[in-house]
């Protein structure tokens, strides 16, 4: 099987479930507290692994208890972490996450060691990048590091999937280096500077394609996603499920997608699989504890296509099949 290289963040997520988000100056009581592994890079690496990918994960952690337990956990989960870094001068990243009763979240990131992954560190990974079948990136490590990885991947003709999350502006020259660009609505608006209130989704996607992106995947939360290139357009509806927590829906989608592509699946089939994996994720609390395994996703898809959904549907919803 071909090797997926994920380079990105790793966080300890401090998650509190609340009835509603607090107002400025207000103190509220949480309903439930839990701590779990997270970070967009780690979530995507794990999602790719649980979807059957052969995954190497490069990340930068602190030399602290959180960093040590993260590495131990990733190794147990079957990620190749032989090129992960640990630094003494910054703590492992953390994310403070509130989840409300609708399953929506508010996240405050403390990047810590994630911001210590520098271009010089990845320049040393040229051979690892060359030997990968695809490189997967997000935006929780420094932008200049993301750019350097893309340069190296381009030199070796290795495709890059970039999930531009969290949202930020990126240059046309970076966009043109990407094979698959995965964005949600906020993210595509930040890059194209076009508002989806004023422009149709296809118009905004076409603008991103005109900036040099080869394939754009615009995720639309509970509505699904649109996949578009110069020769292909496909729209996939999300599965209707009871939403507990949407944290890591996008990460699960990206990781499952890259794993299926690395196994030689068509883009259309890989997107359908990723959509199912993300639907299962939103029915559970937390980031990494919510990421499903390949067999769960296959069973979910089988049950859906038999008209016998495996998971409880959102009240009042119908099957889309
Ligand atoms: P997040 O930041 O919450 O991890 P995101 O904003 O990057 O996610 P979304 O567009 O919200 O990405 O979700 C990614 C995919 O996950 C969607 O395309 C969809 O397939 C699935 N998804 C998200 N929310 C839901 C939901 N409420 N019900 C079913 N599927 C969902
Ligand atoms: O996408 C979800 C992730 O965003 C969380 O796991 C949190 O660590 C933040 O990075």
CSV table of N, CA and C and ligand atoms in Angstrom, one decimal, residues 40 105 163 165 184 187 218-222 224-225 238-241 243 246-251 253 274-275 278-279 282 314, ligand 1:
chain,number,residue,atom,x,y,z
A,40,UNK,N,-5.4,19.2,14.5
A,40,UNK,CA,-5.9,18.8,13.2
A,40,UNK,C,-4.9,17.8,12.5
A,105,UNK,N,-19.2,23.9,18.3
A,105,UNK,CA,-18.0,24.1,19.2
A,105,UNK,C,-17.4,25.5,19.1
A,163,UNK,N,-5.7,21.0,3.8
A,163,UNK,CA,-6.9,21.4,4.4
A,163,UNK,C,-6.6,22.8,5.1
A,165,UNK,N,-7.3,24.8,7.3
A,165,UNK,CA,-7.9,25.0,8.5
A,165,UNK,C,-6.9,25.1,9.7
A,184,UNK,N,-13.8,24.6,4.2
A,184,UNK,CA,-15.2,24.8,4.5
A,184,UNK,C,-15.6,26.2,4.1
A,187,UNK,N,-13.3,29.1,5.3
A,187,UNK,CA,-12.0,29.0,4.7
A,187,UNK,C,-11.9,29.4,3.3
A,218,UNK,N,-15.2,21.6,-1.3
A,218,UNK,CA,-15.8,22.5,-0.4
A,218,UNK,C,-16.8,21.8,0.5
A,219,UNK,N,-16.5,21.7,1.8
A,219,UNK,CA,-17.3,21.0,2.7
A,219,UNK,C,-18.4,22.0,3.3
A,220,UNK,N,-19.6,21.5,3.4
A,220,UNK,CA,-20.7,22.3,3.8
A,220,UNK,C,-21.4,21.8,5.0
A,221,UNK,N,-20.7,21.3,6.0
A,221,UNK,CA,-21.3,20.8,7.2
A,221,UNK,C,-22.4,19.8,7.0
A,222,UNK,N,-23.5,19.9,7.6
A,222,UNK,CA,-24.6,18.9,7.5
A,222,UNK,C,-25.2,18.9,6.1
A,224,UNK,N,-23.2,18.5,3.3
A,224,UNK,CA,-22.3,17.6,2.5
A,224,UNK,C,-21.2,18.4,1.9
A,225,UNK,N,-20.9,18.1,0.6
A,225,UNK,CA,-19.8,18.8,0.0
A,225,UNK,C,-19.9,18.9,-1.5
A,238,UNK,N,-24.6,15.1,2.9
A,238,UNK,CA,-24.2,14.5,4.1
A,238,UNK,C,-25.3,13.5,4.5
A,239,UNK,N,-24.9,12.5,5.4
A,239,UNK,CA,-25.8,11.6,6.0
A,239,UNK,C,-26.5,12.3,7.1
A,240,UNK,N,-27.8,12.0,7.3
A,240,UNK,CA,-28.6,12.6,8.4
A,240,UNK,C,-28.4,11.9,9.7
A,241,UNK,N,-27.7,12.4,10.6
A,241,UNK,CA,-27.5,11.7,11.9
A,241,UNK,C,-27.7,12.7,13.0
A,243,UNK,N,-26.6,14.9,15.8
A,243,UNK,CA,-25.3,15.5,16.1
A,243,UNK,C,-25.0,15.7,17.6
A,246,UNK,N,-19.6,18.3,16.6
A,246,UNK,CA,-19.0,18.3,15.2
A,246,UNK,C,-17.5,18.4,15.2
A,247,UNK,N,-16.8,18.5,16.4
A,247,UNK,CA,-15.4,18.6,16.5
A,247,UNK,C,-14.7,17.4,15.7
A,248,UNK,N,-13.8,17.8,14.8
A,248,UNK,CA,-13.0,16.9,14.0
A,248,UNK,C,-13.8,16.2,12.9
A,249,UNK,N,-15.0,16.7,12.6
A,249,UNK,CA,-15.8,16.2,11.4
A,249,UNK,C,-14.9,16.4,10.1
A,250,UNK,N,-14.4,17.7,10.0
A,250,UNK,CA,-13.6,18.0,8.9
A,250,UNK,C,-12.3,17.1,8.8
A,251,UNK,N,-11.7,16.9,10.0
A,251,UNK,CA,-10.5,16.1,10.0
A,251,UNK,C,-10.7,14.7,9.7
A,253,UNK,N,-13.1,13.6,7.8
A,253,UNK,CA,-13.4,13.6,6.4
A,253,UNK,C,-12.1,13.6,5.6
A,274,UNK,N,-15.6,9.1,2.9
A,274,UNK,CA,-15.2,10.2,3.8
A,274,UNK,C,-16.5,10.9,4.4
A,275,UNK,N,-17.5,11.0,3.7
A,275,UNK,CA,-18.8,11.6,4.1
A,275,UNK,C,-19.4,10.7,5.2
A,278,UNK,N,-17.3,11.0,8.4
A,278,UNK,CA,-17.5,12.2,9.2
A,278,UNK,C,-18.9,12.2,9.8
A,279,UNK,N,-19.8,11.6,9.2
A,279,UNK,CA,-21.2,11.5,9.8
A,279,UNK,C,-21.1,10.7,11.1
A,282,UNK,N,-19.6,12.9,14.0
A,282,UNK,CA,-20.4,13.9,14.7
A,282,UNK,C,-21.4,13.3,15.7
A,314,UNK,N,-31.3,12.2,12.6
A,314,UNK,CA,-31.7,13.5,13.1
A,314,UNK,C,-33.3,13.4,13.1
B,1,LIG,P1,-14.9,20.9,11.9
B,1,LIG,O1,-14.1,22.2,11.9
B,1,LIG,O2,-16.2,20.9,12.7
B,1,LIG,O3,-14.1,19.7,12.1
B,1,LIG,P2,-15.2,21.6,9.1
B,1,LIG,O4,-15.8,23.0,9.3
B,1,LIG,O5,-13.8,21.6,8.6
B,1,LIG,O6,-15.4,20.7,10.4
B,1,LIG,P3,-17.6,20.7,7.8
B,1,LIG,O7,-17.9,21.2,6.5
B,1,LIG,O8,-18.4,21.2,9.0
B,1,LIG,O9,-16.0,20.8,8.0
B,1,LIG,O10,-17.7,19.1,7.9
B,1,LIG,C1,-17.0,18.2,7.0
B,1,LIG,C2,-17.9,17.1,6.6
B,1,LIG,O11,-18.4,16.4,7.7
B,1,LIG,C3,-19.1,17.5,5.8
B,1,LIG,O12,-18.8,17.7,4.4
B,1,LIG,C4,-20.1,16.4,6.1
B,1,LIG,O13,-19.8,15.3,5.2
B,1,LIG,C5,-19.7,16.0,7.5
B,1,LIG,N1,-20.6,16.6,8.5
B,1,LIG,C6,-20.3,17.8,9.2
B,1,LIG,N2,-21.3,18.1,10.0
B,1,LIG,C7,-22.2,17.1,9.9
B,1,LIG,C8,-23.5,16.8,10.4
B,1,LIG,N3,-24.1,17.7,11.3
B,1,LIG,N4,-24.2,15.7,10.0
B,1,LIG,C9,-23.6,14.9,9.1
B,1,LIG,N5,-22.4,15.1,8.6
B,1,LIG,C10,-21.7,16.2,8.9
